[in-house]
PDB file of C-alpha atoms in Angstrom:
ATOM      1  CA  MET A  12     -14.427  37.327  53.976  1.00  0.00           C
ATOM      2  CA  PHE A  13     -14.953  37.402  57.680  1.00  0.00           C
ATOM      3  CA  ARG A  14     -17.143  40.027  58.812  1.00  0.00           C
ATOM      4  CA  PHE A  15     -16.233  38.929  62.305  1.00  0.00           C
ATOM      5  CA  ILE A  16     -15.143  35.366  59.846  1.00  0.00           C
ATOM      6  CA  VAL A  17     -19.051  27.405  54.010  1.00  0.00           C
ATOM      7  CA  VAL A  18     -19.022  26.055  52.501  1.00  0.00           C
ATOM      8  CA  CYS A  19     -15.950  26.277  52.314  1.00  0.00           C
ATOM      9  CA  CYS A  20     -10.257  27.509  59.908  1.00  0.00           C
ATOM     10  CA  ALA A  21      -4.882  29.111  64.795  1.00  0.00           C
ATOM     11  CA  VAL A  22      -1.469  29.611  65.415  1.00  0.00           C
ATOM     12  CA  ALA A  23       1.087  28.596  62.773  1.00  0.00           C
ATOM     13  CA  ILE A  24       4.790  28.251  63.313  1.00  0.00           C
ATOM     14  CA  ILE A  25       6.658  30.583  60.967  1.00  0.00           C
ATOM     15  CA  ALA A  26       9.777  28.448  61.002  1.00  0.00           C
ATOM     16  CA  ALA A  27       7.917  25.336  59.925  1.00  0.00           C
ATOM     17  CA  ASN A  28       5.066  26.730  57.877  1.00  0.00           C
ATOM     18  CA  GLY A  29       6.151  30.222  56.987  1.00  0.00           C
ATOM     19  CA  ALA A  30       3.201  31.839  58.750  1.00  0.00           C
ATOM     20  CA  ASN A  31       2.893  34.537  61.371  1.00  0.00           C
ATOM     21  CA  ILE A  32      -0.643  33.886  62.591  1.00  0.00           C
ATOM     22  CA  PRO A  33      -2.488  35.343  65.553  1.00  0.00           C
ATOM     23  CA  ASP A  34      -3.662  32.838  68.182  1.00  0.00           C
ATOM     24  CA  ALA A  35      -6.790  33.262  68.358  1.00  0.00           C
ATOM     25  CA  ALA A  36     -22.251  24.666  50.353  1.00  0.00           C
ATOM     26  CA  PRO A  37     -23.926  24.546  47.648  1.00  0.00           C
ATOM     27  CA  SER A  38     -24.549  28.081  46.479  1.00  0.00           C
ATOM     28  CA  GLN A  39     -26.785  29.127  49.351  1.00  0.00           C
ATOM     29  CA  TRP A  40     -24.046  28.346  51.884  1.00  0.00           C
ATOM     30  CA  GLU A  41     -20.814  29.233  50.186  1.00  0.00           C
ATOM     31  CA  GLY A  42     -18.978  32.185  51.651  1.00  0.00           C
ATOM     32  CA  ARG A  43     -16.209  34.831  52.587  1.00  0.00           C
ATOM     33  CA  ILE A  44     -14.745  36.149  55.855  1.00  0.00           C
ATOM     34  CA  VAL A  45     -17.087  38.249  57.946  1.00  0.00           C
ATOM     35  CA  GLY A  46     -15.956  40.414  60.850  1.00  0.00           C
ATOM     36  CA  GLY A  47     -12.272  39.869  60.247  1.00  0.00           C
ATOM     37  CA  SER A  48      -9.098  41.760  59.443  1.00  0.00           C
ATOM     38  CA  THR A  49      -6.957  42.263  56.368  1.00  0.00           C
ATOM     39  CA  ALA A  50      -3.934  39.963  56.149  1.00  0.00           C
ATOM     40  CA  PHE A  51      -0.477  41.389  55.585  1.00  0.00           C
ATOM     41  CA  MET A  52       2.058  40.079  53.114  1.00  0.00           C
ATOM     42  CA  GLY A  53       3.344  36.636  54.104  1.00  0.00           C
ATOM     43  CA  GLN A  54       1.044  36.294  57.129  1.00  0.00           C
ATOM     44  CA  PHE A  55      -0.766  33.209  55.791  1.00  0.00           C
ATOM     45  CA  PRO A  56       1.573  31.753  53.158  1.00  0.00           C
ATOM     46  CA  TYR A  57      -0.363  28.495  52.938  1.00  0.00           C
ATOM     47  CA  GLN A  58      -3.495  30.194  51.545  1.00  0.00           C
ATOM     48  CA  VAL A  59      -4.490  29.299  47.979  1.00  0.00           C
ATOM     49  CA  SER A  60      -6.921  31.048  45.640  1.00  0.00           C
ATOM     50  CA  LEU A  61      -8.692  28.802  43.119  1.00  0.00           C
ATOM     51  CA  ARG A  62      -9.605  30.774  40.012  1.00  0.00           C
ATOM     52  CA  SER A  63     -11.269  30.391  36.659  1.00  0.00           C
ATOM     53  CA  MET A  64      -9.446  30.903  33.391  1.00  0.00           C
ATOM     54  CA  GLN A  65     -10.726  34.489  33.538  1.00  0.00           C
ATOM     55  CA  ASN A  66      -8.836  34.937  36.838  1.00  0.00           C
ATOM     56  CA  SER A  67     -12.065  35.014  38.870  1.00  0.00           C
ATOM     57  CA  HIS A  68     -11.669  33.667  42.417  1.00  0.00           C
ATOM     58  CA  PHE A  69     -14.289  31.083  43.373  1.00  0.00           C
ATOM     59  CA  CYS A  70     -12.848  29.034  46.261  1.00  0.00           C
ATOM     60  CA  GLY A  71      -9.960  28.799  48.659  1.00  0.00           C
ATOM     61  CA  GLY A  72      -7.472  26.077  49.400  1.00  0.00           C
ATOM     62  CA  PHE A  73      -4.195  25.467  51.214  1.00  0.00           C
ATOM     63  CA  ILE A  74      -0.680  24.243  50.418  1.00  0.00           C
ATOM     64  CA  ILE A  75       0.158  20.765  51.731  1.00  0.00           C
ATOM     65  CA  ASN A  76       3.501  20.255  49.981  1.00  0.00           C
ATOM     66  CA  ASN A  77       5.260  21.388  46.827  1.00  0.00           C
ATOM     67  CA  ARG A  78       2.907  19.488  44.497  1.00  0.00           C
ATOM     68  CA  TRP A  79      -0.320  19.121  46.447  1.00  0.00           C
ATOM     69  CA  LEU A  80      -3.071  21.447  47.641  1.00  0.00           C
ATOM     70  CA  GLY A  81      -6.119  20.765  49.787  1.00  0.00           C
ATOM     71  CA  SER A  82      -9.644  22.118  49.276  1.00  0.00           C
ATOM     72  CA  ALA A  83     -13.318  21.146  49.452  1.00  0.00           C
ATOM     73  CA  ALA A  84     -14.827  18.663  47.001  1.00  0.00           C
ATOM     74  CA  HIS A  85     -17.753  20.990  46.340  1.00  0.00           C
ATOM     75  CA  CYS A  86     -15.184  23.427  44.913  1.00  0.00           C
ATOM     76  CA  THR A  87     -13.487  20.979  42.564  1.00  0.00           C
ATOM     77  CA  ALA A  88     -16.103  18.324  41.700  1.00  0.00           C
ATOM     78  CA  PRO A  89     -18.037  20.593  39.299  1.00  0.00           C
ATOM     79  CA  ARG A  90     -14.869  21.684  37.498  1.00  0.00           C
ATOM     80  CA  THR A  91     -11.990  20.326  35.426  1.00  0.00           C
ATOM     81  CA  VAL A  92      -8.290  21.039  35.751  1.00  0.00           C
ATOM     82  CA  SER A  93      -8.344  22.542  32.272  1.00  0.00           C
ATOM     83  CA  ASN A  94     -10.583  25.419  33.388  1.00  0.00           C
ATOM     84  CA  THR A  95      -9.063  25.998  36.831  1.00  0.00           C
ATOM     85  CA  ARG A  96      -5.885  27.616  38.089  1.00  0.00           C
ATOM     86  CA  ALA A  97      -4.393  27.810  41.580  1.00  0.00           C
ATOM     87  CA  VAL A  98      -2.683  30.977  42.764  1.00  0.00           C
ATOM     88  CA  VAL A  99      -0.270  30.811  45.706  1.00  0.00           C
ATOM     89  CA  GLY A 100       1.397  33.661  47.546  1.00  0.00           C
ATOM     90  CA  ALA A 101      -1.318  36.233  46.802  1.00  0.00           C
ATOM     91  CA  ILE A 102      -2.906  38.605  49.296  1.00  0.00           C
ATOM     92  CA  HIS A 103      -5.051  40.335  46.663  1.00  0.00           C
ATOM     93  CA  ARG A 104      -8.041  38.687  45.059  1.00  0.00           C
ATOM     94  CA  SER A 105      -7.066  39.289  41.431  1.00  0.00           C
ATOM     95  CA  THR A 106      -3.411  40.325  41.356  1.00  0.00           C
ATOM     96  CA  GLY A 107      -0.044  39.076  42.569  1.00  0.00           C
ATOM     97  CA  GLY A 108       1.068  35.609  43.520  1.00  0.00           C
ATOM     98  CA  VAL A 109       2.208  32.732  41.323  1.00  0.00           C
ATOM     99  CA  THR A 110      -0.298  30.947  39.098  1.00  0.00           C
ATOM    100  CA  HIS A 111      -0.103  27.160  38.761  1.00  0.00           C
ATOM    101  CA  ASN A 112      -1.672  24.936  36.143  1.00  0.00           C
ATOM    102  CA  LEU A 113      -3.189  21.775  37.556  1.00  0.00           C
ATOM    103  CA  ALA A 114      -2.594  18.101  36.821  1.00  0.00           C
ATOM    104  CA  ARG A 115      -5.601  16.533  38.553  1.00  0.00           C
ATOM    105  CA  PHE A 116      -8.323  16.749  41.168  1.00  0.00           C
ATOM    106  CA  ILE A 117      -8.908  13.886  43.576  1.00  0.00           C
ATOM    107  CA  ASN A 118     -12.332  14.253  45.144  1.00  0.00           C
ATOM    108  CA  HIS A 119     -13.195  11.985  48.046  1.00  0.00           C
ATOM    109  CA  PRO A 120     -14.902   8.900  46.535  1.00  0.00           C
ATOM    110  CA  ASN A 121     -17.816   9.215  48.963  1.00  0.00           C
ATOM    111  CA  TYR A 122     -18.419  12.924  48.451  1.00  0.00           C
ATOM    112  CA  GLN A 123     -22.139  13.707  48.298  1.00  0.00           C
ATOM    113  CA  ALA A 124     -23.054  16.944  46.560  1.00  0.00           C
ATOM    114  CA  GLN A 125     -26.533  17.148  48.118  1.00  0.00           C
ATOM    115  CA  THR A 126     -25.413  16.864  51.742  1.00  0.00           C
ATOM    116  CA  LEU A 127     -21.753  17.893  51.368  1.00  0.00           C
ATOM    117  CA  ALA A 128     -20.710  14.744  53.208  1.00  0.00           C
ATOM    118  CA  ASN A 129     -16.998  13.907  52.778  1.00  0.00           C
ATOM    119  CA  ASP A 130     -16.368  17.386  51.398  1.00  0.00           C
ATOM    120  CA  VAL A 131     -12.627  17.133  50.825  1.00  0.00           C
ATOM    121  CA  SER A 132     -10.424  17.149  47.751  1.00  0.00           C
ATOM    122  CA  LEU A 133      -6.773  17.154  46.760  1.00  0.00           C
ATOM    123  CA  ILE A 134      -5.299  19.153  43.900  1.00  0.00           C
ATOM    124  CA  GLN A 135      -2.033  18.270  42.190  1.00  0.00           C
ATOM    125  CA  THR A 136      -0.073  21.002  40.440  1.00  0.00           C
ATOM    126  CA  ILE A 137       1.840  20.371  37.234  1.00  0.00           C
ATOM    127  CA  ASN A 138       4.953  22.167  38.413  1.00  0.00           C
ATOM    128  CA  SER A 139       6.436  22.264  41.883  1.00  0.00           C
ATOM    129  CA  ILE A 140       5.557  25.187  44.126  1.00  0.00           C
ATOM    130  CA  VAL A 141       8.582  27.247  45.092  1.00  0.00           C
ATOM    131  CA  PHE A 142       8.453  27.954  48.822  1.00  0.00           C
ATOM    132  CA  ASN A 143       9.355  31.374  50.188  1.00  0.00           C
ATOM    133  CA  ASN A 144       7.971  33.941  52.616  1.00  0.00           C
ATOM    134  CA  MET A 145       4.790  34.223  50.541  1.00  0.00           C
ATOM    135  CA  ALA A 146       4.119  30.549  49.781  1.00  0.00           C
ATOM    136  CA  ALA A 147       4.666  27.718  52.257  1.00  0.00           C
ATOM    137  CA  PRO A 148       2.886  24.541  53.413  1.00  0.00           C
ATOM    138  CA  VAL A 149       0.766  23.980  56.488  1.00  0.00           C
ATOM    139  CA  ALA A 150       0.719  20.685  58.383  1.00  0.00           C
ATOM    140  CA  LEU A 151      -2.333  18.435  58.257  1.00  0.00           C
ATOM    141  CA  GLY A 152      -3.851  18.102  61.717  1.00  0.00           C
ATOM    142  CA  SER A 153      -3.553  14.561  63.031  1.00  0.00           C
ATOM    143  CA  HIS A 154      -5.392  14.808  66.364  1.00  0.00           C
ATOM    144  CA  PHE A 155      -9.064  15.244  67.183  1.00  0.00           C
ATOM    145  CA  VAL A 156      -9.788  18.851  68.211  1.00  0.00           C
ATOM    146  CA  GLY A 157     -12.746  19.341  70.530  1.00  0.00           C
ATOM    147  CA  GLY A 158     -14.455  22.488  71.708  1.00  0.00           C
ATOM    148  CA  GLY A 159     -12.704  25.585  72.998  1.00  0.00           C
ATOM    149  CA  ALA A 160      -9.705  25.646  70.667  1.00  0.00           C
ATOM    150  CA  ASN A 161      -8.523  28.946  69.211  1.00  0.00           C
ATOM    151  CA  ALA A 162      -8.340  28.916  65.414  1.00  0.00           C
ATOM    152  CA  VAL A 163      -7.976  31.234  62.430  1.00  0.00           C
ATOM    153  CA  ALA A 164      -9.954  31.108  59.201  1.00  0.00           C
ATOM    154  CA  THR A 165      -8.706  32.861  56.087  1.00  0.00           C
ATOM    155  CA  GLY A 166     -10.146  33.624  52.691  1.00  0.00           C
ATOM    156  CA  PHE A 167     -11.094  35.987  49.887  1.00  0.00           C
ATOM    157  CA  GLY A 168     -14.859  35.593  50.300  1.00  0.00           C
ATOM    158  CA  GLN A 169     -17.575  38.134  50.955  1.00  0.00           C
ATOM    159  CA  THR A 170     -17.560  40.238  54.108  1.00  0.00           C
ATOM    160  CA  GLY A 171     -21.312  39.744  54.474  1.00  0.00           C
ATOM    161  CA  ARG A 172     -24.198  38.012  52.737  1.00  0.00           C
ATOM    162  CA  ASN A 173     -25.138  41.103  50.727  1.00  0.00           C
ATOM    163  CA  ASN A 174     -21.649  42.580  50.556  1.00  0.00           C
ATOM    164  CA  PRO A 175     -19.172  42.338  47.684  1.00  0.00           C
ATOM    165  CA  SER A 176     -16.215  40.001  47.888  1.00  0.00           C
ATOM    166  CA  SER A 177     -13.106  41.189  49.634  1.00  0.00           C
ATOM    167  CA  THR A 178     -10.378  42.588  47.418  1.00  0.00           C
ATOM    168  CA  GLY A 179      -7.729  41.264  49.792  1.00  0.00           C
ATOM    169  CA  LEU A 180      -7.072  38.197  51.898  1.00  0.00           C
ATOM    170  CA  MET A 181      -8.949  38.358  55.208  1.00  0.00           C
ATOM    171  CA  TRP A 182      -8.583  36.472  58.487  1.00  0.00           C
ATOM    172  CA  VAL A 183     -10.695  36.042  61.588  1.00  0.00           C
ATOM    173  CA  GLY A 184     -10.023  34.481  64.970  1.00  0.00           C
ATOM    174  CA  LEU A 185     -12.593  31.853  65.907  1.00  0.00           C
ATOM    175  CA  ARG A 186     -13.212  29.226  68.564  1.00  0.00           C
ATOM    176  CA  THR A 187     -14.202  25.633  67.977  1.00  0.00           C
ATOM    177  CA  ILE A 188     -17.302  24.170  69.624  1.00  0.00           C
ATOM    178  CA  THR A 189     -18.164  20.543  70.311  1.00  0.00           C
ATOM    179  CA  ASN A 190     -20.256  18.678  67.784  1.00  0.00           C
ATOM    180  CA  ASP A 191     -23.055  18.392  70.344  1.00  0.00           C
ATOM    181  CA  GLU A 192     -23.058  22.167  70.752  1.00  0.00           C
ATOM    182  CA  CYS A 193     -23.020  22.535  66.988  1.00  0.00           C
ATOM    183  CA  ARG A 194     -26.052  20.263  66.529  1.00  0.00           C
ATOM    184  CA  GLN A 195     -28.018  22.222  69.118  1.00  0.00           C
ATOM    185  CA  LYS A 196     -27.617  25.409  67.079  1.00  0.00           C
ATOM    186  CA  PHE A 197     -29.098  23.913  63.901  1.00  0.00           C
ATOM    187  CA  SER A 198     -32.501  22.670  62.831  1.00  0.00           C
ATOM    188  CA  SER A 199     -32.973  18.916  63.074  1.00  0.00           C
ATOM    189  CA  ALA A 200     -32.310  18.458  59.345  1.00  0.00           C
ATOM    190  CA  ASN A 201     -28.950  20.213  59.457  1.00  0.00           C
ATOM    191  CA  ALA A 202     -28.087  18.774  62.881  1.00  0.00           C
ATOM    192  CA  GLN A 203     -28.106  15.298  61.328  1.00  0.00           C
ATOM    193  CA  ARG A 204     -25.246  16.382  59.082  1.00  0.00           C
ATOM    194  CA  ILE A 205     -22.904  17.107  62.007  1.00  0.00           C
ATOM    195  CA  LEU A 206     -20.974  13.837  62.070  1.00  0.00           C
ATOM    196  CA  ASP A 207     -17.580  12.886  63.516  1.00  0.00           C
ATOM    197  CA  SER A 208     -16.082  13.961  60.187  1.00  0.00           C
ATOM    198  CA  ILE A 209     -17.153  17.574  60.891  1.00  0.00           C
ATOM    199  CA  ILE A 210     -15.724  20.335  63.072  1.00  0.00           C
ATOM    200  CA  CYS A 211     -17.618  23.544  63.879  1.00  0.00           C
ATOM    201  CA  THR A 212     -16.753  27.047  65.008  1.00  0.00           C
ATOM    202  CA  PHE A 213     -18.937  29.675  66.592  1.00  0.00           C
ATOM    203  CA  THR A 214     -17.679  32.815  68.271  1.00  0.00           C
ATOM    204  CA  ARG A 215     -20.414  35.423  67.943  1.00  0.00           C
ATOM    205  CA  VAL A 216     -22.899  36.857  65.482  1.00  0.00           C
ATOM    206  CA  GLY A 217     -21.109  38.868  62.826  1.00  0.00           C
ATOM    207  CA  GLN A 218     -17.951  36.783  62.832  1.00  0.00           C
ATOM    208  CA  GLY A 219     -17.342  33.840  60.523  1.00  0.00           C
ATOM    209  CA  THR A 220     -17.045  32.617  56.946  1.00  0.00           C
ATOM    210  CA  CYS A 221     -19.127  33.613  53.924  1.00  0.00           C
ATOM    211  CA  MET A 222     -19.441  33.060  50.165  1.00  0.00           C
ATOM    212  CA  GLY A 223     -16.053  32.557  48.522  1.00  0.00           C
ATOM    213  CA  ASP A 224     -14.270  31.167  51.589  1.00  0.00           C
ATOM    214  CA  SER A 225     -15.198  27.589  50.706  1.00  0.00           C
ATOM    215  CA  GLY A 226     -12.299  25.155  50.560  1.00  0.00           C
ATOM    216  CA  GLY A 227     -10.105  27.401  52.668  1.00  0.00           C
ATOM    217  CA  PRO A 228      -8.266  26.380  55.836  1.00  0.00           C
ATOM    218  CA  LEU A 229      -9.154  26.557  59.512  1.00  0.00           C
ATOM    219  CA  VAL A 230      -5.817  26.532  61.337  1.00  0.00           C
ATOM    220  CA  SER A 231      -4.970  25.953  64.989  1.00  0.00           C
ATOM    221  CA  ASN A 232      -1.518  25.588  66.555  1.00  0.00           C
ATOM    222  CA  GLY A 233       0.175  25.441  63.163  1.00  0.00           C
ATOM    223  CA  ASN A 234      -2.070  22.670  61.807  1.00  0.00           C
ATOM    224  CA  VAL A 235      -4.975  22.842  59.393  1.00  0.00           C
ATOM    225  CA  ILE A 236      -7.843  21.282  61.337  1.00  0.00           C
ATOM    226  CA  GLY A 237     -10.770  22.142  59.081  1.00  0.00           C
ATOM    227  CA  ILE A 238     -11.748  22.897  55.489  1.00  0.00           C
ATOM    228  CA  VAL A 239     -14.531  25.460  54.986  1.00  0.00           C
ATOM    229  CA  SER A 240     -17.561  23.436  53.894  1.00  0.00           C
ATOM    230  CA  TRP A 241     -20.959  24.922  54.706  1.00  0.00           C
ATOM    231  CA  GLY A 242     -23.003  27.154  56.963  1.00  0.00           C
ATOM    232  CA  ILE A 243     -26.030  29.448  57.060  1.00  0.00           C
ATOM    233  CA  PRO A 244     -24.742  32.663  55.480  1.00  0.00           C
ATOM    234  CA  CYS A 245     -23.194  34.677  56.711  1.00  0.00           C
ATOM    235  CA  ALA A 246     -22.136  34.855  60.389  1.00  0.00           C
ATOM    236  CA  SER A 247     -25.816  35.255  61.202  1.00  0.00           C
ATOM    237  CA  GLY A 248     -25.819  33.241  64.425  1.00  0.00           C
ATOM    238  CA  SER A 249     -25.318  29.668  63.259  1.00  0.00           C
ATOM    239  CA  PRO A 250     -21.995  27.811  63.435  1.00  0.00           C
ATOM    240  CA  ASP A 251     -19.645  27.537  60.489  1.00  0.00           C
ATOM    241  CA  VAL A 252     -19.109  23.934  59.436  1.00  0.00           C
ATOM    242  CA  TYR A 253     -15.810  22.475  58.260  1.00  0.00           C
ATOM    243  CA  THR A 254     -14.547  19.118  57.054  1.00  0.00           C
ATOM    244  CA  ARG A 255     -12.463  17.695  59.926  1.00  0.00           C
ATOM    245  CA  VAL A 256      -8.960  17.178  58.530  1.00  0.00           C
ATOM    246  CA  SER A 257      -7.826  14.634  61.141  1.00  0.00           C
ATOM    247  CA  PHE A 258     -10.724  12.371  60.104  1.00  0.00           C
ATOM    248  CA  TYR A 259      -9.497  12.327  56.493  1.00  0.00           C
ATOM    249  CA  ARG A 260      -5.763  12.642  57.031  1.00  0.00           C
ATOM    250  CA  THR A 261      -4.986   8.969  56.344  1.00  0.00           C
ATOM    251  CA  TRP A 262      -6.951   9.082  53.093  1.00  0.00           C
ATOM    252  CA  MET A 263      -5.279  12.334  52.062  1.00  0.00           C
ATOM    253  CA  MET A 264      -1.785  11.024  52.747  1.00  0.00           C
ATOM    254  CA  SER A 265      -2.458   7.783  50.860  1.00  0.00           C
ATOM    255  CA  GLN A 266      -3.604   9.664  47.753  1.00  0.00           C
ATOM    256  CA  MET A 267      -0.482  11.817  47.704  1.00  0.00           C
ATOM    257  CA  ALA A 268       1.916   8.910  48.197  1.00  0.00           C
TER     258      ALA A 268
END
């Protein structure tokens, strides 16, 4: 997933979130971790794998509470709950974990598929998630995070643009950059998409997210601060772009109430 880790990112507190974490788009953008490391059992218990009925992973997500998951709208908008399953507690792409049937998707009402604006969604499970060392929630970030913050991205995506998907959960340590810095690294067309609702990471070439990581979490200091949304695949020198969770936290909380 990370080669060194669009569409679709951290230190978590094991006591609160069950994690022991190092401190540290549309089809052409979607991705997996590049330049990262293999996760061990229970290291990122908030990670979710969204899968088809044929058990094929297509996007990531994260556990918010025992009935709700977070992800990217570009992962859920094209699908229905009847053809999607969520697997929690898995560190392998196709085996292990607990599979949950889904009650509904709530995509942000202003989600725009062409630009990936407002790329955030909530997923409600039919049955409650049982928390343990392998499956546990992560807190929604409530404060604006600027540049220079250490974060961790996780996912089951590809380890490079032309590489196969990872068979196991991967993680990569990244650093956030300011939105101004992010705009400067993109063409004018893509720079216009870097709004206050976006957070970016860039550490170095060969480290970032790739296809299959979409919808997964960017975590810093025990809080999910970003949702993998889009980027220029994969870890090729452009920033990775995430939906900024603090910007949407009020909306997310209101929908789960």
